[in-house]
Amino acid sequence: MTSIPHETPGEPNPLQALGLDELRRRTSMKWRAYPADVLPLWVAEMDVPLAEPIVRTVTEALALGDTGYPAGTAYAEALAAFAAKRWGWDGLEAQWTAIVPDVMLGVVEMLKLVTGPGDPVVVNPPVYPPFFQFVEHLDRRIAEAPLGADGRLDLDVLEETYRRVVAGGGRAAHLLCSPHNPTGTVHTARELSAVAALAGRYGVRVVADEIHAPLTAAGADFVPYLAVPGGGSGLSLMSASKAWNLAGLKAALAVAGPEAAADLALLPEEVGHGPSHVGILAHTAALREGTPWLDALLAGLDDNRRLLAALLAEHLPGVRYRPGGATFLAWLDCRALGLGDDPAAVFLERGRVALNSGLAFGTGGAGHVRLNLATSPEILTEGVRRMAAALS
């Protein structure tokens, strides 16, 4: 596959566009969950203005009163064109897609298609906390195949877990986070091909959450799971939500590999009524016209990864940080600081900075925090300063 993961930014860095006073006017979860004296560096919302094509598209829709029910395949077509250019993948067919309300609700619907009540779902902790919450609420059983010490998929552990979950018969699925949240790991084509081979051998169905796919760091190449040999029986969930900061404009796509198209065809028709029509318009505009803005964001995130590493080395040398190859999240190992299993609680109480507690991410999360670095360099610097002050 020939891909163009990054282009030279043609727009200013959106992470430097908004000051703290402007951001505190926001009413979303990031800015309202904690008191005003707390600096929020937690939930996956970015401190950016929206890309101009998105603002224009949504404004025009509102002016026209175009706020009805979603229709058509424009979103899927836009994603297919984006995937072909950015990832060199031309296997995304609009006819093998379905609109779903958002990625996690789409995950639920995909798991309903390939598993039944009580069936096991494999996850790779430490991993995005809703993986546990949604799977258990769906009445499926979590089976953990933890990442290795290097933060990558441990294929030996994964095979043993596959073998164990299918031993009693029945169906099993693997809910794969790709790129991985919270570590930012970008799975390689070799790793994903190995997962597909194991899944085929043991009859495990892979459902891939690929929401962070557009957010790769310089030098990292995202590989769609459905593009690797043996991946055609998989199901993927994709969205412009994370890369263009559109969580409040709900829309996502379920994408089937060729051998999974018949499964996706069984998706109840009413699921497609859940996404926001205006959200779909916004996501489509992002994918079609928002790549210059995205490239400026990616360059800014690369700068912030370097800044965070330098700040930690200076102010918190006991914190271990391995910059991820994707996402705008940093996974920080704070175990050497002696703050116990939940250092986020200490940073909040003593430093007035909000981070995600690693405990919610499952096995491997104790003693860690997740930091959202999609903010200005000034706010990121203040956040690390507060973390360091919490130790004094």
PDB file of N, CA and C in Angstrom, residues 184-276:
ATOM      1  N   GLY A 184      -1.009   4.643  22.743  1.00  0.00           N
ATOM      2  CA  GLY A 184      -0.671   5.239  21.462  1.00  0.00           C
ATOM      3  C   GLY A 184       0.053   4.294  20.526  1.00  0.00           C
ATOM      4  N   THR A 185       0.120   3.016  20.880  1.00  0.00           N
ATOM      5  CA  THR A 185       0.792   2.030  20.039  1.00  0.00           C
ATOM      6  C   THR A 185       0.094   1.896  18.696  1.00  0.00           C
ATOM      7  N   VAL A 186       0.888   1.935  17.627  1.00  0.00           N
ATOM      8  CA  VAL A 186       0.367   1.692  16.282  1.00  0.00           C
ATOM      9  C   VAL A 186       0.767   0.275  15.894  1.00  0.00           C
ATOM     10  N   HIS A 187      -0.203  -0.604  15.773  1.00  0.00           N
ATOM     11  CA  HIS A 187       0.090  -1.994  15.439  1.00  0.00           C
ATOM     12  C   HIS A 187       0.629  -2.077  14.010  1.00  0.00           C
ATOM     13  N   THR A 188       1.648  -2.875  13.824  1.00  0.00           N
ATOM     14  CA  THR A 188       2.258  -3.022  12.507  1.00  0.00           C
ATOM     15  C   THR A 188       1.457  -3.985  11.634  1.00  0.00           C
ATOM     16  N   ALA A 189       1.745  -3.953  10.345  1.00  0.00           N
ATOM     17  CA  ALA A 189       1.101  -4.895   9.431  1.00  0.00           C
ATOM     18  C   ALA A 189       1.419  -6.336   9.824  1.00  0.00           C
ATOM     19  N   ARG A 190       2.638  -6.573  10.273  1.00  0.00           N
ATOM     20  CA  ARG A 190       3.018  -7.928  10.693  1.00  0.00           C
ATOM     21  C   ARG A 190       2.209  -8.364  11.907  1.00  0.00           C
ATOM     22  N   GLU A 191       2.079  -7.472  12.885  1.00  0.00           N
ATOM     23  CA  GLU A 191       1.317  -7.810  14.084  1.00  0.00           C
ATOM     24  C   GLU A 191      -0.146  -8.073  13.750  1.00  0.00           C
ATOM     25  N   LEU A 192      -0.725  -7.201  12.941  1.00  0.00           N
ATOM     26  CA  LEU A 192      -2.133  -7.363  12.600  1.00  0.00           C
ATOM     27  C   LEU A 192      -2.365  -8.616  11.767  1.00  0.00           C
ATOM     28  N   SER A 193      -1.433  -8.935  10.886  1.00  0.00           N
ATOM     29  CA  SER A 193      -1.553 -10.170  10.109  1.00  0.00           C
ATOM     30  C   SER A 193      -1.484 -11.388  11.019  1.00  0.00           C
ATOM     31  N   ALA A 194      -0.645 -11.304  12.054  1.00  0.00           N
ATOM     32  CA  ALA A 194      -0.561 -12.408  13.014  1.00  0.00           C
ATOM     33  C   ALA A 194      -1.857 -12.543  13.796  1.00  0.00           C
ATOM     34  N   VAL A 195      -2.455 -11.405  14.181  1.00  0.00           N
ATOM     35  CA  VAL A 195      -3.757 -11.453  14.857  1.00  0.00           C
ATOM     36  C   VAL A 195      -4.790 -12.106  13.954  1.00  0.00           C
ATOM     37  N   ALA A 196      -4.817 -11.710  12.688  1.00  0.00           N
ATOM     38  CA  ALA A 196      -5.794 -12.273  11.749  1.00  0.00           C
ATOM     39  C   ALA A 196      -5.592 -13.769  11.568  1.00  0.00           C
ATOM     40  N   ALA A 197      -4.329 -14.197  11.512  1.00  0.00           N
ATOM     41  CA  ALA A 197      -4.056 -15.630  11.358  1.00  0.00           C
ATOM     42  C   ALA A 197      -4.525 -16.406  12.584  1.00  0.00           C
ATOM     43  N   LEU A 198      -4.262 -15.870  13.779  1.00  0.00           N
ATOM     44  CA  LEU A 198      -4.723 -16.533  14.998  1.00  0.00           C
ATOM     45  C   LEU A 198      -6.243 -16.549  15.072  1.00  0.00           C
ATOM     46  N   ALA A 199      -6.863 -15.427  14.711  1.00  0.00           N
ATOM     47  CA  ALA A 199      -8.326 -15.357  14.745  1.00  0.00           C
ATOM     48  C   ALA A 199      -8.931 -16.385  13.793  1.00  0.00           C
ATOM     49  N   GLY A 200      -8.335 -16.529  12.622  1.00  0.00           N
ATOM     50  CA  GLY A 200      -8.834 -17.524  11.685  1.00  0.00           C
ATOM     51  C   GLY A 200      -8.644 -18.945  12.199  1.00  0.00           C
ATOM     52  N   ARG A 201      -7.512 -19.190  12.842  1.00  0.00           N
ATOM     53  CA  ARG A 201      -7.216 -20.533  13.350  1.00  0.00           C
ATOM     54  C   ARG A 201      -8.180 -20.948  14.453  1.00  0.00           C
ATOM     55  N   TYR A 202      -8.537 -19.994  15.314  1.00  0.00           N
ATOM     56  CA  TYR A 202      -9.357 -20.332  16.477  1.00  0.00           C
ATOM     57  C   TYR A 202     -10.827 -19.924  16.324  1.00  0.00           C
ATOM     58  N   GLY A 203     -11.181 -19.342  15.193  1.00  0.00           N
ATOM     59  CA  GLY A 203     -12.573 -18.974  14.973  1.00  0.00           C
ATOM     60  C   GLY A 203     -13.030 -17.773  15.788  1.00  0.00           C
ATOM     61  N   VAL A 204     -12.115 -16.865  16.097  1.00  0.00           N
ATOM     62  CA  VAL A 204     -12.439 -15.658  16.853  1.00  0.00           C
ATOM     63  C   VAL A 204     -12.709 -14.519  15.876  1.00  0.00           C
ATOM     64  N   ARG A 205     -13.776 -13.774  16.093  1.00  0.00           N
ATOM     65  CA  ARG A 205     -14.115 -12.662  15.209  1.00  0.00           C
ATOM     66  C   ARG A 205     -13.524 -11.368  15.762  1.00  0.00           C
ATOM     67  N   VAL A 206     -12.810 -10.646  14.936  1.00  0.00           N
ATOM     68  CA  VAL A 206     -12.160  -9.404  15.351  1.00  0.00           C
ATOM     69  C   VAL A 206     -13.061  -8.220  15.018  1.00  0.00           C
ATOM     70  N   VAL A 207     -13.294  -7.392  16.031  1.00  0.00           N
ATOM     71  CA  VAL A 207     -13.984  -6.117  15.874  1.00  0.00           C
ATOM     72  C   VAL A 207     -12.976  -5.036  16.258  1.00  0.00           C
ATOM     73  N   ALA A 208     -12.594  -4.199  15.300  1.00  0.00           N
ATOM     74  CA  ALA A 208     -11.523  -3.229  15.519  1.00  0.00           C
ATOM     75  C   ALA A 208     -12.084  -1.828  15.715  1.00  0.00           C
ATOM     76  N   ASP A 209     -11.733  -1.219  16.845  1.00  0.00           N
ATOM     77  CA  ASP A 209     -12.023   0.192  17.086  1.00  0.00           C
ATOM     78  C   ASP A 209     -10.853   0.981  16.523  1.00  0.00           C
ATOM     79  N   GLU A 210     -11.084   1.662  15.388  1.00  0.00           N
ATOM     80  CA  GLU A 210     -10.017   2.379  14.696  1.00  0.00           C
ATOM     81  C   GLU A 210     -10.264   3.885  14.685  1.00  0.00           C
ATOM     82  N   ILE A 211     -10.878   4.402  15.743  1.00  0.00           N
ATOM     83  CA  ILE A 211     -11.273   5.800  15.795  1.00  0.00           C
ATOM     84  C   ILE A 211     -10.080   6.754  15.770  1.00  0.00           C
ATOM     85  N   HIS A 212      -8.926   6.320  16.297  1.00  0.00           N
ATOM     86  CA  HIS A 212      -7.753   7.192  16.342  1.00  0.00           C
ATOM     87  C   HIS A 212      -6.881   7.065  15.092  1.00  0.00           C
ATOM     88  N   ALA A 213      -7.345   6.355  14.073  1.00  0.00           N
ATOM     89  CA  ALA A 213      -6.517   6.064  12.903  1.00  0.00           C
ATOM     90  C   ALA A 213      -5.921   7.300  12.222  1.00  0.00           C
ATOM     91  N   PRO A 214      -6.639   8.416  12.078  1.00  0.00           N
ATOM     92  CA  PRO A 214      -6.021   9.564  11.396  1.00  0.00           C
ATOM     93  C   PRO A 214      -4.958  10.276  12.218  1.00  0.00           C
ATOM     94  N   LEU A 215      -4.818   9.943  13.491  1.00  0.00           N
ATOM     95  CA  LEU A 215      -3.979  10.715  14.416  1.00  0.00           C
ATOM     96  C   LEU A 215      -2.608  10.088  14.618  1.00  0.00           C
ATOM     97  N   THR A 216      -1.899   9.818  13.521  1.00  0.00           N
ATOM     98  CA  THR A 216      -0.584   9.194  13.627  1.00  0.00           C
ATOM     99  C   THR A 216       0.505  10.244  13.755  1.00  0.00           C
ATOM    100  N   ALA A 217       1.534   9.909  14.528  1.00  0.00           N
ATOM    101  CA  ALA A 217       2.698  10.776  14.653  1.00  0.00           C
ATOM    102  C   ALA A 217       3.575  10.649  13.413  1.00  0.00           C
ATOM    103  N   ALA A 218       4.471  11.605  13.242  1.00  0.00           N
ATOM    104  CA  ALA A 218       5.399  11.551  12.118  1.00  0.00           C
ATOM    105  C   ALA A 218       6.203  10.260  12.176  1.00  0.00           C
ATOM    106  N   GLY A 219       6.286   9.574  11.047  1.00  0.00           N
ATOM    107  CA  GLY A 219       7.036   8.329  10.982  1.00  0.00           C
ATOM    108  C   GLY A 219       6.244   7.088  11.295  1.00  0.00           C
ATOM    109  N   ALA A 220       4.994   7.247  11.735  1.00  0.00           N
ATOM    110  CA  ALA A 220       4.139   6.090  12.051  1.00  0.00           C
ATOM    111  C   ALA A 220       3.112   5.899  10.940  1.00  0.00           C
ATOM    112  N   ASP A 221       2.873   4.676  10.569  1.00  0.00           N
ATOM    113  CA  ASP A 221       1.925   4.352   9.500  1.00  0.00           C
ATOM    114  C   ASP A 221       0.803   3.478  10.043  1.00  0.00           C
ATOM    115  N   PHE A 222      -0.409   3.995   9.991  1.00  0.00           N
ATOM    116  CA  PHE A 222      -1.569   3.203  10.390  1.00  0.00           C
ATOM    117  C   PHE A 222      -1.897   2.187   9.307  1.00  0.00           C
ATOM    118  N   VAL A 223      -2.209   0.969   9.734  1.00  0.00           N
ATOM    119  CA  VAL A 223      -2.618  -0.096   8.816  1.00  0.00           C
ATOM    120  C   VAL A 223      -4.021  -0.550   9.214  1.00  0.00           C
ATOM    121  N   PRO A 224      -5.019  -0.404   8.338  1.00  0.00           N
ATOM    122  CA  PRO A 224      -6.361  -0.888   8.675  1.00  0.00           C
ATOM    123  C   PRO A 224      -6.362  -2.403   8.877  1.00  0.00           C
ATOM    124  N   TYR A 225      -7.061  -2.846   9.912  1.00  0.00           N
ATOM    125  CA  TYR A 225      -7.107  -4.287  10.153  1.00  0.00           C
ATOM    126  C   TYR A 225      -7.696  -5.026   8.958  1.00  0.00           C
ATOM    127  N   LEU A 226      -8.704  -4.476   8.331  1.00  0.00           N
ATOM    128  CA  LEU A 226      -9.365  -5.164   7.220  1.00  0.00           C
ATOM    129  C   LEU A 226      -8.472  -5.264   5.990  1.00  0.00           C
ATOM    130  N   ALA A 227      -7.341  -4.535   5.984  1.00  0.00           N
ATOM    131  CA  ALA A 227      -6.459  -4.534   4.820  1.00  0.00           C
ATOM    132  C   ALA A 227      -5.402  -5.626   4.873  1.00  0.00           C
ATOM    133  N   VAL A 228      -5.213  -6.276   6.038  1.00  0.00           N
ATOM    134  CA  VAL A 228      -4.137  -7.263   6.144  1.00  0.00           C
ATOM    135  C   VAL A 228      -4.637  -8.632   5.700  1.00  0.00           C
ATOM    136  N   PRO A 229      -3.735  -9.516   5.287  1.00  0.00           N
ATOM    137  CA  PRO A 229      -4.163 -10.865   4.899  1.00  0.00           C
ATOM    138  C   PRO A 229      -4.920 -11.545   6.041  1.00  0.00           C
ATOM    139  N   GLY A 230      -6.087 -12.079   5.717  1.00  0.00           N
ATOM    140  CA  GLY A 230      -6.910 -12.735   6.717  1.00  0.00           C
ATOM    141  C   GLY A 230      -7.837 -11.799   7.464  1.00  0.00           C
ATOM    142  N   GLY A 231      -7.694 -10.488   7.245  1.00  0.00           N
ATOM    143  CA  GLY A 231      -8.533  -9.525   7.959  1.00  0.00           C
ATOM    144  C   GLY A 231      -9.912  -9.344   7.375  1.00  0.00           C
ATOM    145  N   GLY A 232     -10.195  -9.986   6.266  1.00  0.00           N
ATOM    146  CA  GLY A 232     -11.459  -9.773   5.570  1.00  0.00           C
ATOM    147  C   GLY A 232     -12.689 -10.242   6.297  1.00  0.00           C
ATOM    148  N   SER A 233     -12.509 -11.061   7.342  1.00  0.00           N
ATOM    149  CA  SER A 233     -13.666 -11.506   8.126  1.00  0.00           C
ATOM    150  C   SER A 233     -13.923 -10.579   9.309  1.00  0.00           C
ATOM    151  N   GLY A 234     -13.139  -9.517   9.418  1.00  0.00           N
ATOM    152  CA  GLY A 234     -13.273  -8.603  10.532  1.00  0.00           C
ATOM    153  C   GLY A 234     -14.295  -7.511  10.294  1.00  0.00           C
ATOM    154  N   LEU A 235     -14.579  -6.785  11.355  1.00  0.00           N
ATOM    155  CA  LEU A 235     -15.470  -5.628  11.325  1.00  0.00           C
ATOM    156  C   LEU A 235     -14.737  -4.473  11.978  1.00  0.00           C
ATOM    157  N   SER A 236     -14.879  -3.285  11.414  1.00  0.00           N
ATOM    158  CA  SER A 236     -14.168  -2.117  11.921  1.00  0.00           C
ATOM    159  C   SER A 236     -15.155  -0.995  12.215  1.00  0.00           C
ATOM    160  N   LEU A 237     -14.806  -0.185  13.215  1.00  0.00           N
ATOM    161  CA  LEU A 237     -15.559   1.042  13.501  1.00  0.00           C
ATOM    162  C   LEU A 237     -14.623   2.209  13.289  1.00  0.00           C
ATOM    163  N   MET A 238     -15.057   3.146  12.436  1.00  0.00           N
ATOM    164  CA  MET A 238     -14.261   4.329  12.123  1.00  0.00           C
ATOM    165  C   MET A 238     -15.105   5.587  12.253  1.00  0.00           C
ATOM    166  N   SER A 239     -14.412   6.712  12.466  1.00  0.00           N
ATOM    167  CA  SER A 239     -15.109   7.976  12.646  1.00  0.00           C
ATOM    168  C   SER A 239     -14.119   9.117  12.501  1.00  0.00           C
ATOM    169  N   ALA A 240     -14.634  10.285  12.124  1.00  0.00           N
ATOM    170  CA  ALA A 240     -13.820  11.508  12.124  1.00  0.00           C
ATOM    171  C   ALA A 240     -13.833  12.177  13.492  1.00  0.00           C
ATOM    172  N   SER A 241     -14.487  11.571  14.452  1.00  0.00           N
ATOM    173  CA  SER A 241     -14.765  12.205  15.735  1.00  0.00           C
ATOM    174  C   SER A 241     -13.514  12.657  16.467  1.00  0.00           C
ATOM    175  N   LYS A 242     -12.564  11.750  16.678  1.00  0.00           N
ATOM    176  CA  LYS A 242     -11.396  12.090  17.472  1.00  0.00           C
ATOM    177  C   LYS A 242     -10.468  13.057  16.735  1.00  0.00           C
ATOM    178  N   ALA A 243     -10.205  12.793  15.466  1.00  0.00           N
ATOM    179  CA  ALA A 243      -9.214  13.584  14.740  1.00  0.00           C
ATOM    180  C   ALA A 243      -9.653  15.021  14.502  1.00  0.00           C
ATOM    181  N   TRP A 244     -10.953  15.255  14.408  1.00  0.00           N
ATOM    182  CA  TRP A 244     -11.446  16.607  14.149  1.00  0.00           C
ATOM    183  C   TRP A 244     -12.275  17.166  15.307  1.00  0.00           C
ATOM    184  N   ASN A 245     -12.220  16.523  16.465  1.00  0.00           N
ATOM    185  CA  ASN A 245     -12.867  17.021  17.687  1.00  0.00           C
ATOM    186  C   ASN A 245     -14.378  17.166  17.517  1.00  0.00           C
ATOM    187  N   LEU A 246     -15.023  16.090  17.100  1.00  0.00           N
ATOM    188  CA  LEU A 246     -16.450  16.127  16.779  1.00  0.00           C
ATOM    189  C   LEU A 246     -17.283  15.215  17.678  1.00  0.00           C
ATOM    190  N   ALA A 247     -16.834  14.991  18.917  1.00  0.00           N
ATOM    191  CA  ALA A 247     -17.571  14.084  19.797  1.00  0.00           C
ATOM    192  C   ALA A 247     -19.008  14.530  20.015  1.00  0.00           C
ATOM    193  N   GLY A 248     -19.254  15.833  19.983  1.00  0.00           N
ATOM    194  CA  GLY A 248     -20.609  16.340  20.188  1.00  0.00           C
ATOM    195  C   GLY A 248     -21.474  16.312  18.944  1.00  0.00           C
ATOM    196  N   LEU A 249     -20.923  15.871  17.825  1.00  0.00           N
ATOM    197  CA  LEU A 249     -21.676  15.722  16.578  1.00  0.00           C
ATOM    198  C   LEU A 249     -21.608  14.247  16.192  1.00  0.00           C
ATOM    199  N   LYS A 250     -22.509  13.480  16.775  1.00  0.00           N
ATOM    200  CA  LYS A 250     -22.415  12.016  16.753  1.00  0.00           C
ATOM    201  C   LYS A 250     -22.565  11.425  15.357  1.00  0.00           C
ATOM    202  N   ALA A 251     -21.592  10.593  14.987  1.00  0.00           N
ATOM    203  CA  ALA A 251     -21.672   9.827  13.739  1.00  0.00           C
ATOM    204  C   ALA A 251     -20.460   8.915  13.646  1.00  0.00           C
ATOM    205  N   ALA A 252     -20.649   7.716  13.149  1.00  0.00           N
ATOM    206  CA  ALA A 252     -19.548   6.784  12.910  1.00  0.00           C
ATOM    207  C   ALA A 252     -19.965   5.811  11.823  1.00  0.00           C
ATOM    208  N   LEU A 253     -19.000   5.053  11.357  1.00  0.00           N
ATOM    209  CA  LEU A 253     -19.258   4.055  10.322  1.00  0.00           C
ATOM    210  C   LEU A 253     -18.776   2.684  10.782  1.00  0.00           C
ATOM    211  N   ALA A 254     -19.616   1.689  10.585  1.00  0.00           N
ATOM    212  CA  ALA A 254     -19.205   0.299  10.701  1.00  0.00           C
ATOM    213  C   ALA A 254     -18.781  -0.159   9.310  1.00  0.00           C
ATOM    214  N   VAL A 255     -17.630  -0.798   9.237  1.00  0.00           N
ATOM    215  CA  VAL A 255     -17.072  -1.235   7.958  1.00  0.00           C
ATOM    216  C   VAL A 255     -16.811  -2.734   8.033  1.00  0.00           C
ATOM    217  N   ALA A 256     -17.263  -3.454   7.036  1.00  0.00           N
ATOM    218  CA  ALA A 256     -17.079  -4.910   7.001  1.00  0.00           C
ATOM    219  C   ALA A 256     -16.030  -5.291   5.979  1.00  0.00           C
ATOM    220  N   GLY A 257     -15.237  -6.304   6.318  1.00  0.00           N
ATOM    221  CA  GLY A 257     -14.409  -6.937   5.321  1.00  0.00           C
ATOM    222  C   GLY A 257     -15.283  -7.771   4.391  1.00  0.00           C
ATOM    223  N   PRO A 258     -14.747  -8.201   3.263  1.00  0.00           N
ATOM    224  CA  PRO A 258     -15.569  -8.936   2.296  1.00  0.00           C
ATOM    225  C   PRO A 258     -16.279 -10.147   2.888  1.00  0.00           C
ATOM    226  N   GLU A 259     -15.588 -10.897   3.779  1.00  0.00           N
ATOM    227  CA  GLU A 259     -16.210 -12.097   4.344  1.00  0.00           C
ATOM    228  C   GLU A 259     -17.173 -11.778   5.485  1.00  0.00           C
ATOM    229  N   ALA A 260     -17.214 -10.517   5.906  1.00  0.00           N
ATOM    230  CA  ALA A 260     -18.124 -10.123   6.980  1.00  0.00           C
ATOM    231  C   ALA A 260     -19.304  -9.303   6.481  1.00  0.00           C
ATOM    232  N   ALA A 261     -19.372  -9.104   5.170  1.00  0.00           N
ATOM    233  CA  ALA A 261     -20.447  -8.273   4.621  1.00  0.00           C
ATOM    234  C   ALA A 261     -21.822  -8.859   4.938  1.00  0.00           C
ATOM    235  N   ALA A 262     -21.934 -10.175   4.921  1.00  0.00           N
ATOM    236  CA  ALA A 262     -23.228 -10.804   5.211  1.00  0.00           C
ATOM    237  C   ALA A 262     -23.629 -10.574   6.662  1.00  0.00           C
ATOM    238  N   ASP A 263     -22.654 -10.532   7.569  1.00  0.00           N
ATOM    239  CA  ASP A 263     -22.957 -10.232   8.964  1.00  0.00           C
ATOM    240  C   ASP A 263     -23.479  -8.806   9.096  1.00  0.00           C
ATOM    241  N   LEU A 264     -22.772  -7.861   8.475  1.00  0.00           N
ATOM    242  CA  LEU A 264     -23.179  -6.464   8.587  1.00  0.00           C
ATOM    243  C   LEU A 264     -24.560  -6.240   7.992  1.00  0.00           C
ATOM    244  N   ALA A 265     -24.919  -7.014   6.983  1.00  0.00           N
ATOM    245  CA  ALA A 265     -26.240  -6.874   6.360  1.00  0.00           C
ATOM    246  C   ALA A 265     -27.362  -7.212   7.331  1.00  0.00           C
ATOM    247  N   LEU A 266     -27.045  -7.910   8.420  1.00  0.00           N
ATOM    248  CA  LEU A 266     -28.058  -8.266   9.418  1.00  0.00           C
ATOM    249  C   LEU A 266     -28.267  -7.174  10.461  1.00  0.00           C
ATOM    250  N   LEU A 267     -27.499  -6.095  10.361  1.00  0.00           N
ATOM    251  CA  LEU A 267     -27.651  -4.999  11.314  1.00  0.00           C
ATOM    252  C   LEU A 267     -29.062  -4.426  11.219  1.00  0.00           C
ATOM    253  N   PRO A 268     -29.765  -4.298  12.341  1.00  0.00           N
ATOM    254  CA  PRO A 268     -31.128  -3.776  12.285  1.00  0.00           C
ATOM    255  C   PRO A 268     -31.182  -2.391  11.651  1.00  0.00           C
ATOM    256  N   GLU A 269     -32.174  -2.190  10.821  1.00  0.00           N
ATOM    257  CA  GLU A 269     -32.296  -0.932  10.073  1.00  0.00           C
ATOM    258  C   GLU A 269     -32.382   0.273  10.996  1.00  0.00           C
ATOM    259  N   GLU A 270     -32.979   0.103  12.164  1.00  0.00           N
ATOM    260  CA  GLU A 270     -33.185   1.242  13.057  1.00  0.00           C
ATOM    261  C   GLU A 270     -31.884   1.774  13.658  1.00  0.00           C
ATOM    262  N   VAL A 271     -30.813   0.981  13.632  1.00  0.00           N
ATOM    263  CA  VAL A 271     -29.528   1.473  14.153  1.00  0.00           C
ATOM    264  C   VAL A 271     -29.060   2.691  13.360  1.00  0.00           C
ATOM    265  N   GLY A 272     -29.346   2.677  12.069  1.00  0.00           N
ATOM    266  CA  GLY A 272     -28.952   3.784  11.213  1.00  0.00           C
ATOM    267  C   GLY A 272     -29.716   5.061  11.467  1.00  0.00           C
ATOM    268  N   HIS A 273     -30.760   5.005  12.297  1.00  0.00           N
ATOM    269  CA  HIS A 273     -31.482   6.216  12.645  1.00  0.00           C
ATOM    270  C   HIS A 273     -30.803   6.962  13.794  1.00  0.00           C
ATOM    271  N   GLY A 274     -29.832   6.326  14.431  1.00  0.00           N
ATOM    272  CA  GLY A 274     -29.216   6.906  15.623  1.00  0.00           C
ATOM    273  C   GLY A 274     -28.235   8.034  15.380  1.00  0.00           C
ATOM    274  N   PRO A 275     -27.428   8.008  14.296  1.00  0.00           N
ATOM    275  CA  PRO A 275     -26.474   9.089  14.087  1.00  0.00           C
ATOM    276  C   PRO A 275     -27.176  10.415  13.809  1.00  0.00           C
ATOM    277  N   SER A 276     -26.494  11.490  14.126  1.00  0.00           N
ATOM    278  CA  SER A 276     -26.991  12.822  13.810  1.00  0.00           C
ATOM    279  C   SER A 276     -26.752  13.131  12.336  1.00  0.00           C
TER     280      SER A 276
END
